[in-house]
Amino acid sequence: MTDDSLWETPAVTILRSQPGFDLEGLDRNSTPGFTGKKADGERLLEERGAVLSGLQELLYANGRSGDSRSVLLVLQGMDTSGKGGMVRHVVGHVDPQGVDHASFGVPTDEEKQHHYLWRIKKQLPRGGYLGVFDRSHYEDVLVVRVHDLVPPNVWGARYDEINQFEKELVDAGTTIVKVAMFVSLDEQKKRLQERLDRPEKYWKYNPGDVTERKLWPAYQEAYQAMLDKTSTEHAPWYVVPCDRKWYSRIAVTELLIDAFESLDLSWPPADFDVEIEKARLAES
Ligand code: AMP
Ligand code: MG
């Protein structure tokens, strides 16, 4: 197949957050680097999902042989940006037995009594696993900043602390893929409307989401600061326009494939004598 040519610039290159990036100028309905249409994207998602699945199995196999490395996908975005769909339609391609999934909502009473990274550290992926964070420690510089849940000097110190925390994770063998998902204000309205129009979507609707829309500019500012301060060499952010779900899904599939490929894995050798075992099996 020549589908690779539908990407005129690879997702890892074009989506990587660069210094000086201005979030306000991002067209959230765009499909950076991709020349194909929706139908191409949907077909590609299946093809590349299968590739992703093979790579994840390879990591899992190595994990079983003692390789302690892991991949951690961090999904961060406003409500309706498609985080849940990303888990279903992208991560859904791989064997769930190799996935460590965690979502982070309003901290529980117990979590509130601990440092904000306490609950994060408990959910880090095991060696050989693909970890997925639906929201993350970044909430502690996003919603927390926007709502003044702690004083500015407290959240202000967290950017450096998060960079340091991620550096230690990376040094210990976790490849972190940080995906900042951006939906437009108009598209968010459509998606919330759908949640109100369709009984099977009521469960996704939260009246608080409409309240948050009023804080949109403050959130954009907080996301901008997050990109400015925490897109590091060891754990860069990828900025993904999310008004077109098919695009965001193929983009993240490519980011994950790239992360797995960078591990340069091969199938672990047998820890038994293959010929002897064949003979034993034949005789049995
Ligand atoms: P959802 O992802 O729709 O289940 O919503 C989870 C909610 O939890 C969102 O409104 C988040 O902003 C909120 N949340 C997540 N982490 C924190 C945090 N550390 N402090 C306050 N709210 C949080
Ligand atoms: Mg929600």
mmCIF file of C-alpha atoms and ligand atoms in Angstrom:
data_model
loop_
_atom_site.group_PDB
_atom_site.id
_atom_site.type_symbol
_atom_site.label_atom_id
_atom_site.label_comp_id
_atom_site.label_asym_id
_atom_site.label_seq_id
_atom_site.Cartn_x
_atom_site.Cartn_y
_atom_site.Cartn_z
ATOM 1 C CA MET A 1 0.000 0.000 0.000
ATOM 2 C CA THR A 2 1.088 3.534 -0.620
ATOM 3 C CA ASP A 3 -1.023 4.967 2.165
ATOM 4 C CA ASP A 4 2.032 6.374 3.870
ATOM 5 C CA SER A 5 2.087 8.951 1.115
ATOM 6 C CA LEU A 6 -1.167 10.385 2.431
ATOM 7 C CA TRP A 7 0.994 11.904 5.152
ATOM 8 C CA GLU A 8 3.002 14.574 3.362
ATOM 9 C CA THR A 9 4.658 15.383 6.706
ATOM 10 C CA PRO A 10 4.725 12.759 9.465
ATOM 11 C CA ALA A 11 2.450 13.395 12.454
ATOM 12 C CA VAL A 12 5.405 13.327 14.873
ATOM 13 C CA THR A 13 7.033 16.165 12.973
ATOM 14 C CA ILE A 14 4.128 18.412 12.159
ATOM 15 C CA LEU A 15 2.237 18.087 15.435
ATOM 16 C CA ARG A 16 5.156 18.487 17.802
ATOM 17 C CA SER A 17 4.723 21.645 19.841
ATOM 18 C CA GLN A 18 7.426 24.155 18.942
ATOM 19 C CA PRO A 19 8.689 27.040 21.084
ATOM 20 C CA GLY A 20 6.640 30.117 20.354
ATOM 21 C CA PHE A 21 3.617 28.125 19.204
ATOM 22 C CA ASP A 22 0.462 30.225 19.469
ATOM 23 C CA LEU A 23 -2.617 28.226 20.400
ATOM 24 C CA GLU A 24 -4.931 31.007 19.280
ATOM 25 C CA GLY A 25 -3.796 30.506 15.712
ATOM 26 C CA LEU A 26 -4.553 26.789 15.696
ATOM 27 C CA ASP A 27 -7.262 25.744 13.244
ATOM 28 C CA ARG A 28 -8.963 23.004 15.180
ATOM 29 C CA ASN A 29 -10.760 21.794 12.091
ATOM 30 C CA SER A 30 -7.509 21.269 10.196
ATOM 31 C CA THR A 31 -5.740 18.022 9.324
ATOM 32 C CA PRO A 32 -2.038 18.912 9.515
ATOM 33 C CA GLY A 33 0.267 16.828 7.356
ATOM 34 C CA PHE A 34 -2.526 14.658 5.974
ATOM 35 C CA THR A 35 -3.599 14.970 2.372
ATOM 36 C CA GLY A 36 -6.359 12.358 2.403
ATOM 37 C CA LYS A 37 -10.062 12.632 3.064
ATOM 38 C CA LYS A 38 -12.230 11.159 5.813
ATOM 39 C CA ALA A 39 -12.687 7.847 3.979
ATOM 40 C CA ASP A 40 -8.904 7.527 3.575
ATOM 41 C CA GLY A 41 -8.472 8.298 7.248
ATOM 42 C CA GLU A 42 -10.985 5.705 8.309
ATOM 43 C CA ARG A 43 -9.367 3.036 6.187
ATOM 44 C CA LEU A 44 -5.929 4.026 7.388
ATOM 45 C CA LEU A 45 -7.040 3.811 11.009
ATOM 46 C CA GLU A 46 -7.783 0.115 10.542
ATOM 47 C CA GLU A 47 -4.530 -0.591 8.713
ATOM 48 C CA ARG A 48 -2.315 1.310 11.064
ATOM 49 C CA GLY A 49 -4.255 0.100 14.078
ATOM 50 C CA ALA A 50 -3.179 -3.406 13.111
ATOM 51 C CA VAL A 51 0.443 -2.263 12.927
ATOM 52 C CA LEU A 52 0.102 -0.656 16.351
ATOM 53 C CA SER A 53 -1.346 -3.854 17.717
ATOM 54 C CA GLY A 54 1.640 -5.868 16.469
ATOM 55 C CA LEU A 55 4.087 -3.443 18.040
ATOM 56 C CA GLN A 56 2.282 -3.513 21.356
ATOM 57 C CA GLU A 57 2.411 -7.298 21.353
ATOM 58 C CA LEU A 58 6.145 -7.076 20.775
ATOM 59 C CA LEU A 59 6.548 -4.805 23.797
ATOM 60 C CA TYR A 60 4.396 -7.112 25.865
ATOM 61 C CA ALA A 61 6.469 -10.123 24.857
ATOM 62 C CA ASN A 62 9.647 -8.292 25.824
ATOM 63 C CA GLY A 63 8.071 -7.292 29.111
ATOM 64 C CA ARG A 64 7.409 -10.941 29.838
ATOM 65 C CA SER A 65 11.116 -11.527 29.284
ATOM 66 C CA GLY A 66 12.109 -8.878 31.790
ATOM 67 C CA ASP A 67 12.229 -5.693 29.694
ATOM 68 C CA SER A 68 10.947 -3.002 32.043
ATOM 69 C CA ARG A 69 10.264 -0.366 29.395
ATOM 70 C CA SER A 70 6.791 1.003 28.760
ATOM 71 C CA VAL A 71 4.905 3.557 26.693
ATOM 72 C CA LEU A 72 2.615 6.086 28.337
ATOM 73 C CA LEU A 73 -0.037 7.901 26.304
ATOM 74 C CA VAL A 74 -1.204 11.058 28.076
ATOM 75 C CA LEU A 75 -4.494 12.425 26.744
ATOM 76 C CA GLN A 76 -5.263 15.931 27.860
ATOM 77 C CA GLY A 77 -8.113 18.002 26.484
ATOM 78 C CA MET A 78 -11.326 19.842 27.265
ATOM 79 C CA ASP A 79 -14.609 17.997 27.571
ATOM 80 C CA THR A 80 -15.841 16.636 24.198
ATOM 81 C CA SER A 81 -12.353 16.776 22.686
ATOM 82 C CA GLY A 82 -12.631 13.017 22.143
ATOM 83 C CA LYS A 83 -10.445 11.460 24.816
ATOM 84 C CA GLY A 84 -12.822 8.567 25.401
ATOM 85 C CA GLY A 85 -13.128 7.902 21.681
ATOM 86 C CA MET A 86 -9.346 7.909 21.413
ATOM 87 C CA VAL A 87 -9.187 5.139 23.979
ATOM 88 C CA ARG A 88 -11.928 3.147 22.223
ATOM 89 C CA HIS A 89 -10.864 3.608 18.626
ATOM 90 C CA VAL A 90 -7.080 3.871 18.842
ATOM 91 C CA VAL A 91 -6.027 2.065 21.981
ATOM 92 C CA GLY A 92 -8.936 -0.292 21.220
ATOM 93 C CA HIS A 93 -6.842 -1.834 18.455
ATOM 94 C CA VAL A 94 -4.428 -3.421 20.885
ATOM 95 C CA ASP A 95 -4.879 -6.374 23.197
ATOM 96 C CA PRO A 96 -6.501 -4.975 26.367
ATOM 97 C CA GLN A 97 -4.403 -7.386 28.419
ATOM 98 C CA GLY A 98 -1.362 -5.254 27.645
ATOM 99 C CA VAL A 99 -2.941 -1.917 28.537
ATOM 100 C CA ASP A 100 -2.812 -0.103 31.870
ATOM 101 C CA HIS A 101 -5.620 2.446 31.656
ATOM 102 C CA ALA A 102 -6.336 5.186 34.176
ATOM 103 C CA SER A 103 -8.643 8.191 34.171
ATOM 104 C CA PHE A 104 -8.329 11.106 36.534
ATOM 105 C CA GLY A 105 -11.368 13.008 37.723
ATOM 106 C CA VAL A 106 -11.962 15.327 40.640
ATOM 107 C CA PRO A 107 -9.636 14.052 43.377
ATOM 108 C CA THR A 108 -11.260 11.932 46.060
ATOM 109 C CA ASP A 109 -11.042 12.926 49.712
ATOM 110 C CA GLU A 110 -8.194 10.503 50.129
ATOM 111 C CA GLU A 111 -6.343 11.816 47.076
ATOM 112 C CA LYS A 112 -6.753 15.381 48.298
ATOM 113 C CA GLN A 113 -4.755 14.523 51.374
ATOM 114 C CA HIS A 114 -1.740 13.616 49.254
ATOM 115 C CA HIS A 115 0.616 15.381 46.895
ATOM 116 C CA TYR A 116 -1.040 15.748 43.462
ATOM 117 C CA LEU A 117 1.397 13.273 41.899
ATOM 118 C CA TRP A 118 0.521 10.571 44.434
ATOM 119 C CA ARG A 119 -2.443 9.214 42.480
ATOM 120 C CA ILE A 120 -0.506 9.534 39.237
ATOM 121 C CA LYS A 121 2.445 7.490 40.460
ATOM 122 C CA LYS A 122 0.114 4.692 41.529
ATOM 123 C CA GLN A 123 -1.182 4.347 37.974
ATOM 124 C CA LEU A 124 2.051 4.332 35.989
ATOM 125 C CA PRO A 125 2.274 1.503 33.445
ATOM 126 C CA ARG A 126 4.046 -1.692 34.344
ATOM 127 C CA GLY A 127 7.062 -2.771 32.305
ATOM 128 C CA GLY A 128 5.910 -4.125 28.949
ATOM 129 C CA TYR A 129 2.609 -2.248 29.077
ATOM 130 C CA LEU A 130 0.991 0.573 27.194
ATOM 131 C CA GLY A 131 -0.253 3.025 29.811
ATOM 132 C CA VAL A 132 -3.104 5.372 28.959
ATOM 133 C CA PHE A 133 -3.998 8.436 30.994
ATOM 134 C CA ASP A 134 -7.407 9.953 30.277
ATOM 135 C CA ARG A 135 -6.610 13.335 31.866
ATOM 136 C CA SER A 136 -3.511 13.435 33.974
ATOM 137 C CA HIS A 137 -1.291 15.387 36.345
ATOM 138 C CA TYR A 138 -1.766 18.298 33.949
ATOM 139 C CA GLU A 139 -5.205 18.905 35.458
ATOM 140 C CA ASP A 140 -3.226 20.298 38.366
ATOM 141 C CA VAL A 141 -2.020 23.183 36.190
ATOM 142 C CA LEU A 142 -5.255 23.462 34.149
ATOM 143 C CA VAL A 143 -8.559 23.184 36.024
ATOM 144 C CA VAL A 144 -6.703 23.959 39.243
ATOM 145 C CA ARG A 145 -5.219 27.131 37.749
ATOM 146 C CA VAL A 146 -8.444 28.258 36.108
ATOM 147 C CA HIS A 147 -10.478 27.772 39.282
ATOM 148 C CA ASP A 148 -7.872 29.069 41.721
ATOM 149 C CA LEU A 149 -8.045 25.802 43.619
ATOM 150 C CA VAL A 150 -4.591 26.536 45.005
ATOM 151 C CA PRO A 151 -2.670 29.849 45.070
ATOM 152 C CA PRO A 152 -0.667 30.854 41.956
ATOM 153 C CA ASN A 153 2.688 30.253 43.620
ATOM 154 C CA VAL A 154 1.624 26.652 44.275
ATOM 155 C CA TRP A 155 0.437 25.787 40.761
ATOM 156 C CA GLY A 156 3.232 27.957 39.374
ATOM 157 C CA ALA A 157 5.855 25.679 40.892
ATOM 158 C CA ARG A 158 4.269 22.605 39.364
ATOM 159 C CA TYR A 159 5.528 23.052 35.806
ATOM 160 C CA ASP A 160 9.140 22.482 36.802
ATOM 161 C CA GLU A 161 8.137 19.731 39.156
ATOM 162 C CA ILE A 162 6.212 17.948 36.397
ATOM 163 C CA ASN A 163 9.165 18.270 34.015
ATOM 164 C CA GLN A 164 11.419 16.739 36.626
ATOM 165 C CA PHE A 165 8.937 13.958 37.376
ATOM 166 C CA GLU A 166 8.637 13.094 33.691
ATOM 167 C CA LYS A 167 12.411 13.174 33.261
ATOM 168 C CA GLU A 168 12.777 10.534 35.933
ATOM 169 C CA LEU A 169 10.089 8.429 34.268
ATOM 170 C CA VAL A 170 11.765 8.671 30.896
ATOM 171 C CA ASP A 171 15.174 7.840 32.382
ATOM 172 C CA ALA A 172 13.618 4.774 33.976
ATOM 173 C CA GLY A 173 12.404 3.546 30.570
ATOM 174 C CA THR A 174 8.973 5.036 29.928
ATOM 175 C CA THR A 175 8.397 6.689 26.557
ATOM 176 C CA ILE A 176 5.827 9.410 27.153
ATOM 177 C CA VAL A 177 3.501 10.483 24.338
ATOM 178 C CA LYS A 178 1.714 13.644 25.448
ATOM 179 C CA VAL A 179 -1.266 14.549 23.326
ATOM 180 C CA ALA A 180 -2.980 17.905 23.766
ATOM 181 C CA MET A 181 -6.383 17.630 22.125
ATOM 182 C CA PHE A 182 -8.063 20.795 20.903
ATOM 183 C CA VAL A 183 -11.680 21.100 19.870
ATOM 184 C CA SER A 184 -13.158 24.453 18.817
ATOM 185 C CA LEU A 185 -15.747 26.253 20.901
ATOM 186 C CA ASP A 186 -18.349 25.749 18.145
ATOM 187 C CA GLU A 187 -17.647 22.062 17.727
ATOM 188 C CA GLN A 188 -17.811 21.604 21.487
ATOM 189 C CA LYS A 189 -21.261 23.190 21.440
ATOM 190 C CA LYS A 190 -22.403 20.734 18.756
ATOM 191 C CA ARG A 191 -21.110 17.790 20.711
ATOM 192 C CA LEU A 192 -22.742 18.949 23.927
ATOM 193 C CA GLN A 193 -25.972 19.544 22.011
ATOM 194 C CA GLU A 194 -25.853 15.963 20.823
ATOM 195 C CA ARG A 195 -25.499 14.787 24.370
ATOM 196 C CA LEU A 196 -28.718 16.640 25.174
ATOM 197 C CA ASP A 197 -30.583 15.451 22.089
ATOM 198 C CA ARG A 198 -29.829 11.772 22.351
ATOM 199 C CA PRO A 199 -30.905 9.753 25.374
ATOM 200 C CA GLU A 200 -28.039 7.334 24.845
ATOM 201 C CA LYS A 201 -25.683 10.256 25.366
ATOM 202 C CA TYR A 202 -27.276 11.793 28.462
ATOM 203 C CA TRP A 203 -24.820 9.911 30.628
ATOM 204 C CA LYS A 204 -21.966 11.866 29.090
ATOM 205 C CA TYR A 205 -23.581 15.218 29.781
ATOM 206 C CA ASN A 206 -22.529 17.172 32.805
ATOM 207 C CA PRO A 207 -24.184 20.559 33.459
ATOM 208 C CA GLY A 208 -20.798 21.719 34.710
ATOM 209 C CA ASP A 209 -19.454 21.472 31.141
ATOM 210 C CA VAL A 210 -21.578 24.463 30.115
ATOM 211 C CA THR A 211 -20.297 26.415 33.102
ATOM 212 C CA GLU A 212 -16.759 25.635 31.977
ATOM 213 C CA ARG A 213 -17.464 27.059 28.506
ATOM 214 C CA LYS A 214 -17.687 30.492 30.090
ATOM 215 C CA LEU A 215 -14.126 29.980 31.265
ATOM 216 C CA TRP A 216 -12.914 29.074 27.780
ATOM 217 C CA PRO A 217 -10.382 31.950 27.474
ATOM 218 C CA ALA A 218 -8.885 31.114 30.857
ATOM 219 C CA TYR A 219 -8.557 27.484 29.818
ATOM 220 C CA GLN A 220 -6.882 28.440 26.553
ATOM 221 C CA GLU A 221 -4.410 30.524 28.512
ATOM 222 C CA ALA A 222 -3.735 27.638 30.881
ATOM 223 C CA TYR A 223 -3.239 25.238 27.961
ATOM 224 C CA GLN A 224 -0.892 27.717 26.309
ATOM 225 C CA ALA A 225 1.189 27.939 29.490
ATOM 226 C CA MET A 226 1.231 24.158 29.750
ATOM 227 C CA LEU A 227 2.598 23.852 26.197
ATOM 228 C CA ASP A 228 5.104 26.650 26.765
ATOM 229 C CA LYS A 229 6.475 25.268 30.009
ATOM 230 C CA THR A 230 6.210 21.501 29.768
ATOM 231 C CA SER A 231 7.019 20.611 26.188
ATOM 232 C CA THR A 232 10.472 19.241 26.832
ATOM 233 C CA GLU A 233 13.047 17.352 24.839
ATOM 234 C CA HIS A 234 12.397 14.225 26.896
ATOM 235 C CA ALA A 235 8.601 14.530 26.807
ATOM 236 C CA PRO A 236 7.326 16.879 24.093
ATOM 237 C CA TRP A 237 3.696 17.784 23.587
ATOM 238 C CA TYR A 238 1.890 16.979 20.383
ATOM 239 C CA VAL A 239 -0.841 19.443 19.494
ATOM 240 C CA VAL A 240 -3.760 17.668 17.817
ATOM 241 C CA PRO A 241 -6.719 19.483 16.224
ATOM 242 C CA CYS A 242 -9.786 17.459 17.177
ATOM 243 C CA ASP A 243 -12.811 18.847 15.354
ATOM 244 C CA ARG A 244 -12.442 15.963 12.924
ATOM 245 C CA LYS A 245 -12.324 12.823 15.004
ATOM 246 C CA TRP A 246 -11.095 10.657 12.147
ATOM 247 C CA TYR A 247 -8.042 12.885 11.834
ATOM 248 C CA SER A 248 -7.178 13.036 15.511
ATOM 249 C CA ARG A 249 -7.419 9.251 15.698
ATOM 250 C CA ILE A 250 -5.071 8.511 12.815
ATOM 251 C CA ALA A 251 -2.697 11.177 14.091
ATOM 252 C CA VAL A 252 -2.452 9.628 17.553
ATOM 253 C CA THR A 253 -2.141 6.163 16.018
ATOM 254 C CA GLU A 254 0.942 7.422 14.157
ATOM 255 C CA LEU A 255 2.376 9.051 17.285
ATOM 256 C CA LEU A 256 2.052 5.758 19.132
ATOM 257 C CA ILE A 257 3.525 3.719 16.294
ATOM 258 C CA ASP A 258 6.491 6.075 16.263
ATOM 259 C CA ALA A 259 6.955 5.708 20.027
ATOM 260 C CA PHE A 260 6.876 1.908 19.842
ATOM 261 C CA GLU A 261 9.225 1.846 16.853
ATOM 262 C CA SER A 262 11.720 4.019 18.701
ATOM 263 C CA LEU A 263 12.087 1.186 21.220
ATOM 264 C CA ASP A 264 13.608 -0.872 18.406
ATOM 265 C CA LEU A 265 12.177 -4.134 19.674
ATOM 266 C CA SER A 266 12.558 -7.632 18.336
ATOM 267 C CA TRP A 267 10.981 -10.884 19.453
ATOM 268 C CA PRO A 268 12.655 -12.196 22.577
ATOM 269 C CA PRO A 269 14.675 -15.382 22.030
ATOM 270 C CA ALA A 270 13.398 -18.627 23.502
ATOM 271 C CA ASP A 271 14.653 -19.356 27.001
ATOM 272 C CA PHE A 272 14.495 -23.079 26.189
ATOM 273 C CA ASP A 273 16.070 -25.270 23.531
ATOM 274 C CA VAL A 274 13.641 -25.113 20.603
ATOM 275 C CA GLU A 275 14.886 -28.304 18.947
ATOM 276 C CA ILE A 276 14.726 -30.312 22.138
ATOM 277 C CA GLU A 277 11.235 -29.038 22.820
ATOM 278 C CA LYS A 278 10.097 -29.934 19.294
ATOM 279 C CA ALA A 279 11.381 -33.441 19.787
ATOM 280 C CA ARG A 280 9.738 -33.716 23.201
ATOM 281 C CA LEU A 281 6.435 -32.488 21.779
ATOM 282 C CA ALA A 282 6.592 -34.936 18.864
ATOM 283 C CA GLU A 283 7.119 -37.806 21.263
ATOM 284 C CA SER A 284 4.343 -36.783 23.601
HETATM 285 P P1 AMP B 1 -14.631 13.668 32.963
HETATM 286 O O1 AMP B 1 -13.310 13.518 32.306
HETATM 287 O O2 AMP B 1 -15.698 14.180 32.045
HETATM 288 O O3 AMP B 1 -15.040 12.450 33.724
HETATM 289 O O4 AMP B 1 -14.479 14.830 34.059
HETATM 290 C C1 AMP B 1 -13.534 14.767 35.064
HETATM 291 C C2 AMP B 1 -13.503 16.108 35.740
HETATM 292 O O5 AMP B 1 -12.546 16.036 36.802
HETATM 293 C C3 AMP B 1 -13.113 17.246 34.846
HETATM 294 O O6 AMP B 1 -13.978 18.326 35.009
HETATM 295 C C4 AMP B 1 -11.711 17.602 35.368
HETATM 296 O O7 AMP B 1 -11.362 18.941 35.176
HETATM 297 C C5 AMP B 1 -11.829 17.247 36.826
HETATM 298 N N1 AMP B 1 -10.512 17.044 37.436
HETATM 299 C C6 AMP B 1 -9.552 16.178 37.068
HETATM 300 N N2 AMP B 1 -8.458 16.327 37.817
HETATM 301 C C7 AMP B 1 -8.714 17.303 38.705
HETATM 302 C C8 AMP B 1 -7.974 17.926 39.734
HETATM 303 N N3 AMP B 1 -6.723 17.552 40.008
HETATM 304 N N4 AMP B 1 -8.576 18.899 40.452
HETATM 305 C C9 AMP B 1 -9.831 19.278 40.162
HETATM 306 N N5 AMP B 1 -10.585 18.733 39.193
HETATM 307 C C10 AMP B 1 -10.041 17.764 38.465
HETATM 308 MG MG MG B 2 -16.999 15.094 31.037
#
